[in-house]
Coordinates of N, CA and C in Angstrom, one line a residue:
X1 N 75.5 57.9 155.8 CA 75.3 59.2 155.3 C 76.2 59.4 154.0
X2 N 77.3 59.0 154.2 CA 78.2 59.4 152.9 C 77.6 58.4 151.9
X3 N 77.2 57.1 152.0 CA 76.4 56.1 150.9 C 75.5 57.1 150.4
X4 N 74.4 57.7 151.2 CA 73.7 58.1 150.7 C 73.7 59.6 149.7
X5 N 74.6 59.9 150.0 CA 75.3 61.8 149.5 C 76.1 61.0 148.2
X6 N 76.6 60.1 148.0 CA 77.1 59.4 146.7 C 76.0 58.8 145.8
X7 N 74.7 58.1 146.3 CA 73.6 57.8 145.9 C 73.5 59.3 145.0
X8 N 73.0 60.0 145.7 CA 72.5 61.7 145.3 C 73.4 62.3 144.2
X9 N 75.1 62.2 144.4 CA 76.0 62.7 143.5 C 75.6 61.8 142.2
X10 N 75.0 60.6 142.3 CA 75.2 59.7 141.0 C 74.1 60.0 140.6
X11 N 72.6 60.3 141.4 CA 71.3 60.2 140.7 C 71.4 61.7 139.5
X12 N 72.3 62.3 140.7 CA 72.2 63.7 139.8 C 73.1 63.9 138.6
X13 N 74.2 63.3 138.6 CA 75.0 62.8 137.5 C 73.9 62.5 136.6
X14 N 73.5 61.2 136.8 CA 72.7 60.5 135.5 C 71.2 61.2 135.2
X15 N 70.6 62.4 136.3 CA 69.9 63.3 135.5 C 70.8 64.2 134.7
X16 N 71.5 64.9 135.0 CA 72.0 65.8 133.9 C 72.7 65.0 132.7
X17 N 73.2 64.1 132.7 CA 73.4 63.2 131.7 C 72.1 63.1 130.2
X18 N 70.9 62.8 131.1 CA 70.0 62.4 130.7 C 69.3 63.7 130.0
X19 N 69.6 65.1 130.7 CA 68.5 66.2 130.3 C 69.4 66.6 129.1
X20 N 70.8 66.6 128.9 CA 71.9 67.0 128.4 C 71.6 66.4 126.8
X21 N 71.0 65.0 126.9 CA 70.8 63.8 125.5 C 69.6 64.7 124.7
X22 N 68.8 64.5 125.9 CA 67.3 65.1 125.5 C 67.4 66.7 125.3
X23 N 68.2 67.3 125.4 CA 68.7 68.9 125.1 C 69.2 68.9 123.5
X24 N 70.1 67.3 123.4 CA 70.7 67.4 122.0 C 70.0 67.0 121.3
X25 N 69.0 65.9 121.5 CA 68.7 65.4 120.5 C 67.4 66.4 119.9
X26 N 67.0 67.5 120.9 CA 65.8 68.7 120.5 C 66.9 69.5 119.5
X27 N 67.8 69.5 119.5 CA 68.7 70.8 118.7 C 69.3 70.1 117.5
X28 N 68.8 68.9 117.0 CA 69.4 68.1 116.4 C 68.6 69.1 114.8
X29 N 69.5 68.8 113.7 CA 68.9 69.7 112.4 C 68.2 68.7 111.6
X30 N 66.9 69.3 111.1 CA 66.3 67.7 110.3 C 66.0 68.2 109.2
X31 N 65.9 67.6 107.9 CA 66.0 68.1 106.6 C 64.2 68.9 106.5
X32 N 63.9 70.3 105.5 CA 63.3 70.4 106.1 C 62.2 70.0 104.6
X33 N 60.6 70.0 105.1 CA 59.9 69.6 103.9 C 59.8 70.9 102.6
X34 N 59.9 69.7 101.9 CA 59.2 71.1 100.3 C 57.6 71.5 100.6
X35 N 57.7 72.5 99.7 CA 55.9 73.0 99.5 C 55.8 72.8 98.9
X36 N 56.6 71.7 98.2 CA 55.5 71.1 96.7 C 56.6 69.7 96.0
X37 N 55.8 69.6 95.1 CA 56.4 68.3 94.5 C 57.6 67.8 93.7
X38 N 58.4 67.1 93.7 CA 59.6 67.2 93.3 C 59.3 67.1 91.6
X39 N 58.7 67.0 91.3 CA 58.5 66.9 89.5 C 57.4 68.5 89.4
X40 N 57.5 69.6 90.4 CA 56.4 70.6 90.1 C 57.1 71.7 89.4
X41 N 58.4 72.1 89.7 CA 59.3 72.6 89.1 C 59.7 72.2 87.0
X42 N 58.9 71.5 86.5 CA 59.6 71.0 85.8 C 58.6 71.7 84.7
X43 N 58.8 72.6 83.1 CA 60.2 71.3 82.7 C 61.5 72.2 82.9
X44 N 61.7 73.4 84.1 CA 63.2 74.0 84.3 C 63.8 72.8 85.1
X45 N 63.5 72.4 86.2 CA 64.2 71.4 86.9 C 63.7 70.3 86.9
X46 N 64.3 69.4 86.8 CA 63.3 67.9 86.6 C 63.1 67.0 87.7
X47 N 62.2 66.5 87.5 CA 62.3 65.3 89.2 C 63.3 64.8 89.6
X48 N 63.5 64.5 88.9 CA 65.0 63.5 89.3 C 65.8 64.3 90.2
X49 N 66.5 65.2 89.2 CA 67.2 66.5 90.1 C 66.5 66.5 91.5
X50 N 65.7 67.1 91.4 CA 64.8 67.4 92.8 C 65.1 66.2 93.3
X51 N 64.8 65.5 93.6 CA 64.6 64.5 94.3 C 65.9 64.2 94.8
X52 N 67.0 63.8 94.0 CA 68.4 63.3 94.3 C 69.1 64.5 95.1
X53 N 68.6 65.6 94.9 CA 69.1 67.7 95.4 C 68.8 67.1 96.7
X54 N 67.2 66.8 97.2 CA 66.9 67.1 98.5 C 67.1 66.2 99.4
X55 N 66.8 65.2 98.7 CA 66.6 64.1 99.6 C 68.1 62.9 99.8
X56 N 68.7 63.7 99.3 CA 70.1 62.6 99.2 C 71.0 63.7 99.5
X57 N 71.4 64.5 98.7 CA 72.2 65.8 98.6 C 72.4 66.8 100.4
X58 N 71.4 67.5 100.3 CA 70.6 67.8 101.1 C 71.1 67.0 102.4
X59 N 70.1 66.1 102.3 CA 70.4 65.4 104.0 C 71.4 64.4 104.0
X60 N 72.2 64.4 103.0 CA 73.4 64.6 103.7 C 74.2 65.7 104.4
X61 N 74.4 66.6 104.3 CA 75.1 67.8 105.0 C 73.9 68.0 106.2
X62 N 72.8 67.4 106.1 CA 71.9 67.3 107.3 C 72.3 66.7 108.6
X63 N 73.1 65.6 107.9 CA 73.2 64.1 108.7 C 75.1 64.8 109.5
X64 N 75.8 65.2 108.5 CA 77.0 65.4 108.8 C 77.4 66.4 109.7
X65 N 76.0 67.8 109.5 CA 76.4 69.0 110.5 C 76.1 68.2 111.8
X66 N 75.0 67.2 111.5 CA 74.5 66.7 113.6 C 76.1 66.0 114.1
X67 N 76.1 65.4 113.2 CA 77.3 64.6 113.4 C 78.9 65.0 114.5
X68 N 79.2 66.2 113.4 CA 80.1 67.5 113.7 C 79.8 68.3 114.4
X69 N 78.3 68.6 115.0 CA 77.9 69.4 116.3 C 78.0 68.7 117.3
X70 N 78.2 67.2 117.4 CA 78.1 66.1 118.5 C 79.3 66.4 119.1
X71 N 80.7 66.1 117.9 CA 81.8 65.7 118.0 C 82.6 67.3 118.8
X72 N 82.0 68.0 118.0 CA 82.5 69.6 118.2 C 82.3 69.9 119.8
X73 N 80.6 69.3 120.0 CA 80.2 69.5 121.9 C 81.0 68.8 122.5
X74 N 81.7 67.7 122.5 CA 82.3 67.0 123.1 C 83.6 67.6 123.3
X75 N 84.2 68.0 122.4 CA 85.6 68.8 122.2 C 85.4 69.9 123.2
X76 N 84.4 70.7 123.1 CA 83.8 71.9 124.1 C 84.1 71.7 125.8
X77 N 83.4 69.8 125.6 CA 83.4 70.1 127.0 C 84.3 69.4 127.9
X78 N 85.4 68.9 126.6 CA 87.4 68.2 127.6 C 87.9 69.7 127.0
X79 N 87.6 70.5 126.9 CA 88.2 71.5 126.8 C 89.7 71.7 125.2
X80 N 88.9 70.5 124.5 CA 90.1 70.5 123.1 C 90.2 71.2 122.3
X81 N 90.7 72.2 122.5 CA 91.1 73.1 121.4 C 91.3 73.0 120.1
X82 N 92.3 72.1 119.9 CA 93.4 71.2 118.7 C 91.8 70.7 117.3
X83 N 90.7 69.8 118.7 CA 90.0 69.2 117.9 C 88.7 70.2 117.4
X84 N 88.3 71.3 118.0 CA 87.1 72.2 117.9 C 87.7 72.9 116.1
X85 N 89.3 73.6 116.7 CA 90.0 74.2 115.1 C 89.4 73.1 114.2
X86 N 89.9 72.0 114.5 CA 90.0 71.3 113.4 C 89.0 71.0 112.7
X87 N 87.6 70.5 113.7 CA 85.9 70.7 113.1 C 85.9 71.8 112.5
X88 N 86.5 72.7 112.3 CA 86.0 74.1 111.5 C 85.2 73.8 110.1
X89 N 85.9 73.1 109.2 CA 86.1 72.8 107.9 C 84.7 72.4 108.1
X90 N 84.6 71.2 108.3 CA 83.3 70.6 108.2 C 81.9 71.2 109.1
X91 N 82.2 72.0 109.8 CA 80.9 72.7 110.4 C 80.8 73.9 109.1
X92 N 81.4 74.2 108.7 CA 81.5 75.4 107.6 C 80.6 74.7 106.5
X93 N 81.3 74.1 106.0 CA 80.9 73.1 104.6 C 79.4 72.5 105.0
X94 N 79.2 71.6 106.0 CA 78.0 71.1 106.2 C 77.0 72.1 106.5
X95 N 77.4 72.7 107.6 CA 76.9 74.1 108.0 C 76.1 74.9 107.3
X96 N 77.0 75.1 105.8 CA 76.3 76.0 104.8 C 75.8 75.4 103.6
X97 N 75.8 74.3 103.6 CA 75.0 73.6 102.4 C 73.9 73.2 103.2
X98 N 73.4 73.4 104.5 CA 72.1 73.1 105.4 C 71.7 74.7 104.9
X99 N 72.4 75.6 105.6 CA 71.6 77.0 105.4 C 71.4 77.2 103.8
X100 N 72.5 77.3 103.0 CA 72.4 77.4 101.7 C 70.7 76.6 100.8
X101 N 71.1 75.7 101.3 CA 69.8 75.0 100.9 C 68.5 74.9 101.0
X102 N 68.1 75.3 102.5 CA 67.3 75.5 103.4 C 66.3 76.8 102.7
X103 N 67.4 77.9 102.2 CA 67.0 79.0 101.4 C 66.1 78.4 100.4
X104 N 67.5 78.2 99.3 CA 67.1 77.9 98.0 C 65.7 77.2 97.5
X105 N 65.2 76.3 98.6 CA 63.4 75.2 97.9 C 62.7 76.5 98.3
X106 N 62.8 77.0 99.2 CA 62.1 78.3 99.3 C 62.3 79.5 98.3
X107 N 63.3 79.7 97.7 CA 63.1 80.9 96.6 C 62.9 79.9 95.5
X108 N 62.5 78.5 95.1 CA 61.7 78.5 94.1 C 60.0 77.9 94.4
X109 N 59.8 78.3 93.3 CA 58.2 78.1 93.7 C 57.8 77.3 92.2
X110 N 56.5 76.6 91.8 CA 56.3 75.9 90.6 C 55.1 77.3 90.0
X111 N 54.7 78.3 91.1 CA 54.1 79.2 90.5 C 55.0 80.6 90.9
X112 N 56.5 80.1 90.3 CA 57.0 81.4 90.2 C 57.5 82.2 89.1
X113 N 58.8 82.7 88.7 CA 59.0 83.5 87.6 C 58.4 85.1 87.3
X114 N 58.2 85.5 86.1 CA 57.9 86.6 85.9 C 58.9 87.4 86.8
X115 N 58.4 88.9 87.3 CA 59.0 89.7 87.7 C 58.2 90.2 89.2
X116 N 59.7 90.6 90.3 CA 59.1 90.9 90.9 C 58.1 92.6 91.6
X117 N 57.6 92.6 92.6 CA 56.8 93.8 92.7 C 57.5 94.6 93.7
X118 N 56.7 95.4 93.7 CA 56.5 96.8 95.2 C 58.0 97.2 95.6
X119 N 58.0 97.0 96.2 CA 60.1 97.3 97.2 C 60.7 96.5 96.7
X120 N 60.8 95.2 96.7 CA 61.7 94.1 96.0 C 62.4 95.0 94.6
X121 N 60.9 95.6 93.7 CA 61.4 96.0 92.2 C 62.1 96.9 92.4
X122 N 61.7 98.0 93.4 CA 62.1 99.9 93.3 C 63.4 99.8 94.0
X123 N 63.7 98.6 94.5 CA 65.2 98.1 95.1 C 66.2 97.8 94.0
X124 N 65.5 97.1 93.0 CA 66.1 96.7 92.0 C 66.8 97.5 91.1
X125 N 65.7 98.4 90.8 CA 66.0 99.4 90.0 C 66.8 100.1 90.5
X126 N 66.8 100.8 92.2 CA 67.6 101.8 92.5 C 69.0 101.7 92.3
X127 N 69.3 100.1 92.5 CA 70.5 99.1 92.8 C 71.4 98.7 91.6
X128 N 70.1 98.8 90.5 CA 70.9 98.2 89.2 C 70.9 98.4 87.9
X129 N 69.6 99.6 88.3 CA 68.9 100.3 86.7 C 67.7 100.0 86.5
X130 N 67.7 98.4 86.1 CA 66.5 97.6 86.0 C 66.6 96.6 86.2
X131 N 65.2 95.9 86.4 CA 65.3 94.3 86.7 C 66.3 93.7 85.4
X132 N 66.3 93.7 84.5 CA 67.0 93.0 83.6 C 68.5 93.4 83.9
X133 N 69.0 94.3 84.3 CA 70.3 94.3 84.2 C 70.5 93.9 85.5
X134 N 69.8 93.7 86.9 CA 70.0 92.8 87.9 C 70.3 91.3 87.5
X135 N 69.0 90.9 86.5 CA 69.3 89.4 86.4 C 70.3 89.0 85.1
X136 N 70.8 89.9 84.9 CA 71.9 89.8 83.6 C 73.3 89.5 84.6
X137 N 73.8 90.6 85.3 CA 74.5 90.8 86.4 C 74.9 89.4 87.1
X138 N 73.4 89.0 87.7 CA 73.7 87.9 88.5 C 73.7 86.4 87.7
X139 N 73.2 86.5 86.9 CA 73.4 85.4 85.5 C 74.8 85.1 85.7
X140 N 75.5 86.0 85.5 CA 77.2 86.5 84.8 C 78.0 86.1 86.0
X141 N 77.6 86.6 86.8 CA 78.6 86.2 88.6 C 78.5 84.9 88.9
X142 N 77.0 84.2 88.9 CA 77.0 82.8 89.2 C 77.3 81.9 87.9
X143 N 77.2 82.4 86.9 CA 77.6 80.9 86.0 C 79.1 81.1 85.9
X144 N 79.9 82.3 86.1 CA 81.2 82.3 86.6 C 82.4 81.2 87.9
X145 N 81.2 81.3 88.6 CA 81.7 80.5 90.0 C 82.6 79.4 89.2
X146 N 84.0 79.3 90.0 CA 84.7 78.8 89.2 C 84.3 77.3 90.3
X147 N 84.5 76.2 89.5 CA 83.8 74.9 90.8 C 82.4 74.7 90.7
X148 N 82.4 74.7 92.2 CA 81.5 74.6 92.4 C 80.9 75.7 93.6
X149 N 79.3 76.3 93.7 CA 78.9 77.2 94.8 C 78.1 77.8 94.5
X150 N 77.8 79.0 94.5 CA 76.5 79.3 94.6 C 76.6 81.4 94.0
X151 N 75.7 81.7 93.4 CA 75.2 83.3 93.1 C 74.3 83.7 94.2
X152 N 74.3 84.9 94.6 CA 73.6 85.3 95.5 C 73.2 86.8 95.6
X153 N 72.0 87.0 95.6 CA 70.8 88.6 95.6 C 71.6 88.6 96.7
X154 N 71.8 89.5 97.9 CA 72.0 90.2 99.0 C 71.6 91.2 99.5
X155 N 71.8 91.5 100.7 CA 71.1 92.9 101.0 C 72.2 93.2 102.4
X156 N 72.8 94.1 101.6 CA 73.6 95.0 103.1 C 73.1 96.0 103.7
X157 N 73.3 95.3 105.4 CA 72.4 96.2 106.5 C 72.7 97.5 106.5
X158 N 74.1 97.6 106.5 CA 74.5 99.0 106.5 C 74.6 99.7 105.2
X159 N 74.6 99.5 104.3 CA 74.2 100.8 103.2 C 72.8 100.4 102.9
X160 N 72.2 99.7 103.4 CA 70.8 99.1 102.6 C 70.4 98.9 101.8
X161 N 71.5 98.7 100.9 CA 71.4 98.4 99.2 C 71.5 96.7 99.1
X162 N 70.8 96.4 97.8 CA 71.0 95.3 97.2 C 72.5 95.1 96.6
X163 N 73.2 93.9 97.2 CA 74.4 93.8 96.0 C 74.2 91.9 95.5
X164 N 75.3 91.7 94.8 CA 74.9 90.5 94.2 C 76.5 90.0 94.3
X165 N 76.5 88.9 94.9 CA 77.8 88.2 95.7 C 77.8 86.5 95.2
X166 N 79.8 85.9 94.7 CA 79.5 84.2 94.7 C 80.3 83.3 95.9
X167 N 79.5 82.6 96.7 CA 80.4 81.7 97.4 C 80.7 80.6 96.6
X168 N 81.9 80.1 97.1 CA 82.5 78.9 97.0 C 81.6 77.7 97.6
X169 N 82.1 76.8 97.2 CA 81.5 75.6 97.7 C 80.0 75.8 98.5
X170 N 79.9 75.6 99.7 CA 79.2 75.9 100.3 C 78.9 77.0 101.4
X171 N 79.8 77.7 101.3 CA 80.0 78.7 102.1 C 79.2 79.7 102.1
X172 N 78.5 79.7 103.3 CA 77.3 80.7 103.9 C 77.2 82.2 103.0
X173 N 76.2 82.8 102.4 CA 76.9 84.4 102.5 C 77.0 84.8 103.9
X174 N 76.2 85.1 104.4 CA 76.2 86.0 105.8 C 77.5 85.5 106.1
X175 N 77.6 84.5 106.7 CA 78.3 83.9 107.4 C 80.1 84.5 107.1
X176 N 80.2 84.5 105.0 CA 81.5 84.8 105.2 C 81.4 86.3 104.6
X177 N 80.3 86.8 104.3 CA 80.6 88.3 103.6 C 79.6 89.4 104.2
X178 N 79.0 88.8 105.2 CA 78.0 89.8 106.1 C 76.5 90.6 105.5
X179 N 76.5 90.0 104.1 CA 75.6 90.2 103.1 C 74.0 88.9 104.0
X180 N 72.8 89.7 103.9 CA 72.0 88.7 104.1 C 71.3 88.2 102.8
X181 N 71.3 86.4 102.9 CA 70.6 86.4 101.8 C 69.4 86.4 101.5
X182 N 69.5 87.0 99.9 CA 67.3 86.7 99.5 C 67.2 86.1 99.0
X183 N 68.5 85.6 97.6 CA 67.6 84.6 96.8 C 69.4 84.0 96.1
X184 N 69.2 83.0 96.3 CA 70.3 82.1 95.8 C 70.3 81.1 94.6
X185 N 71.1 81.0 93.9 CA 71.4 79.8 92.6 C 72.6 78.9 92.9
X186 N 72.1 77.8 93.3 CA 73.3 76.7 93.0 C 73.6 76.0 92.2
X187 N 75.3 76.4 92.0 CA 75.9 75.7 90.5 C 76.6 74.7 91.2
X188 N 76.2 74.1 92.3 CA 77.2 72.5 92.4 C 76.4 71.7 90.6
X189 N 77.3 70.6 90.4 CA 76.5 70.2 89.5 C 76.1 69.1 89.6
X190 N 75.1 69.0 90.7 CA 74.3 68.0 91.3 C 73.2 68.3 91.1
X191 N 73.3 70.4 91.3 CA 71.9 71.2 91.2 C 71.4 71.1 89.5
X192 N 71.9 70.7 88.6 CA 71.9 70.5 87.1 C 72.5 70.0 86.3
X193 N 73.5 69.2 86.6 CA 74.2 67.9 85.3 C 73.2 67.2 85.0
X194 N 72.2 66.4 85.5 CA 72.0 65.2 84.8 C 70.3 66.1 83.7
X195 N 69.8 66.9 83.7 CA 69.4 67.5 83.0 C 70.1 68.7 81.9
X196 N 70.9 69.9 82.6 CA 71.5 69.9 82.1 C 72.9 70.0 81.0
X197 N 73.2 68.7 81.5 CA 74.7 68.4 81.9 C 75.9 69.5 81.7
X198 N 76.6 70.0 81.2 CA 77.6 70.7 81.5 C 77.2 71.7 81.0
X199 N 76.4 72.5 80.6 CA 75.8 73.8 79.9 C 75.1 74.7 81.1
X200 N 76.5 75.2 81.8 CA 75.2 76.0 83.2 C 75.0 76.8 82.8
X201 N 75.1 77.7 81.8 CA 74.4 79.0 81.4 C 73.0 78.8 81.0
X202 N 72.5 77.5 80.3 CA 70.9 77.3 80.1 C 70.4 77.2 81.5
X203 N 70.7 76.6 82.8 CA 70.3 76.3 83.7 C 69.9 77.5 84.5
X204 N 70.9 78.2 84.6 CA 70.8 79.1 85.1 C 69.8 80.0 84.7
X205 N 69.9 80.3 83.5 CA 68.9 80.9 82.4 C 67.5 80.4 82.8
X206 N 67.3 78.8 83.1 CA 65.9 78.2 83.4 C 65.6 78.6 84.7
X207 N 66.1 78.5 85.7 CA 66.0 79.1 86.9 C 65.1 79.9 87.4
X208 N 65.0 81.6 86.9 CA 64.6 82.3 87.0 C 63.4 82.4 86.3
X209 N 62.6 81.2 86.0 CA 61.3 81.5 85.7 C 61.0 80.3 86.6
X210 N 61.4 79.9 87.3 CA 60.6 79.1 88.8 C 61.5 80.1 90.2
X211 N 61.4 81.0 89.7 CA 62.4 82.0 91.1 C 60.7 82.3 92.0
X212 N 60.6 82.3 93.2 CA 60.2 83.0 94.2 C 59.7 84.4 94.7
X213 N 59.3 84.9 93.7 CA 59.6 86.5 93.9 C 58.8 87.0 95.6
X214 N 57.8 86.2 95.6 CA 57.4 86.5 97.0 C 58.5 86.1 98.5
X215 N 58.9 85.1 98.0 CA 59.9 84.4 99.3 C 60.4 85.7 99.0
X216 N 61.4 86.5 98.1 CA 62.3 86.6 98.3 C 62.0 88.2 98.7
X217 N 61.2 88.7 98.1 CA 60.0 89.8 98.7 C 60.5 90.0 100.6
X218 N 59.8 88.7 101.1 CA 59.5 88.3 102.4 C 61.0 88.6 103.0
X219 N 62.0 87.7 102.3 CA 63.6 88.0 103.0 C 64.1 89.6 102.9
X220 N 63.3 90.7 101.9 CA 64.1 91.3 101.9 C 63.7 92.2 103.3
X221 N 62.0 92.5 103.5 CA 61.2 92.7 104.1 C 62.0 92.3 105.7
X222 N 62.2 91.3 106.1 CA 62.9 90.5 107.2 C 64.6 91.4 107.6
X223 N 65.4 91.6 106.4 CA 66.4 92.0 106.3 C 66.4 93.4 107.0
X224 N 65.6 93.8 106.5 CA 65.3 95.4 106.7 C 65.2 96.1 108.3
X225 N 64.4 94.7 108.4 CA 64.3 95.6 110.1 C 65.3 95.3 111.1

């Protein structure tokens, strides 16, 4: 009887073992696809960029948040304090160069630019005067970022205005300023050195005629409710 009740303790050990793998490896983060071609954006962004952004760049902080959510559950479950603090850094940083980025292929489009419509605009305007003095504004804040990081459209839930916010490095908005994002620019300069090399004010400047105005339409729409 007891053989057999230790049989049972082990079978069920090595099922929950086993549902626990198959739990992680469904929650595992996978880089995600473009809606279009890495040379479609061009001639504001060039293939190359693209390509070396998504698929190198990119999935790396893809590869390092699974990594760090492995190491982090394990810490969770000996109960390590010491080592959970200490993943902070790198769940942050990989963390938000997955979300950060995740955004960004989505607010550009190869049939984007111009200006945007409906609420998006009459948002704009209430928020900033006019669309041009929004994208003047945010021009000015992100080619500022001192480093490296990112400009960012926002939308705060509680006054429900548009503001325009820069993180560092990779750091989330939501995450550190409670702002949701709609539409983002990244000045790492991975996002534009090798086209165009140290001059982010052109870049930035290029940007906004492959911007998303529908994505970002869609985020604000989302935000709202």
């Amino acid at each position: 009887m007891l053989c057999r009740a230790g049989q049972i303790r082990r079978c069920a050990a090595s099922l929950s073992h086993t549902i626990s793998k198959v739990a992680a490896s469904k929650q595992k983060h996978t880089l995600p696809d473009l809606t279009y071609d890495y040379g479609a954006l061009e001639p504001y962004v060039s293939a190359e960029i693209m390509q070396l952004h998504h698929s190198k760049h990119h999935a790396t902080y893809v590869n390092n948040l699974n990594v760090t959510e492995e190491k982090y559950q394990e810490a969770l479950a000996k109960g390590d304090v010491t080592t959970q603090v200490a993943l902070q850094p790198a769940l942050k940083f990989n963390g938000g160069g997955h979300i950060n980025h995740t955004i960004f292929w989505t607010n550009l489009s190869p049939n984007g630019g111009g200006e945007p419509q409906g609420e998006l605009m009459e948002a704009i305007k209430r928020d900033f005067g006019s669309f041009q003095k929004m994208k003047e504004k945010m021009s000015a804040v992100t080619v500022a970022v001192q480093g490296s990081g990112w400009g960012w459209l926002g939308f705060d839930k509680d006054s429900g205005r548009l503001r325009i916010a820069a993180c560092a490095n990779q750091d989330p908005l939501q995450g550190t300023t409670g702002l949701i994002p709609l539409l983002g620019i990244d000045v790492w300069e991975h996002a534009y050195y090798l086209q165009y090399k140290n001059v982010r004010p052109d870049y930035v400047k290029a940007i906004w005629s492959v911007v998303n105005w529908e994505n970002v339409s869609e985020r604000l729409q989302m935000a709202r409710k």
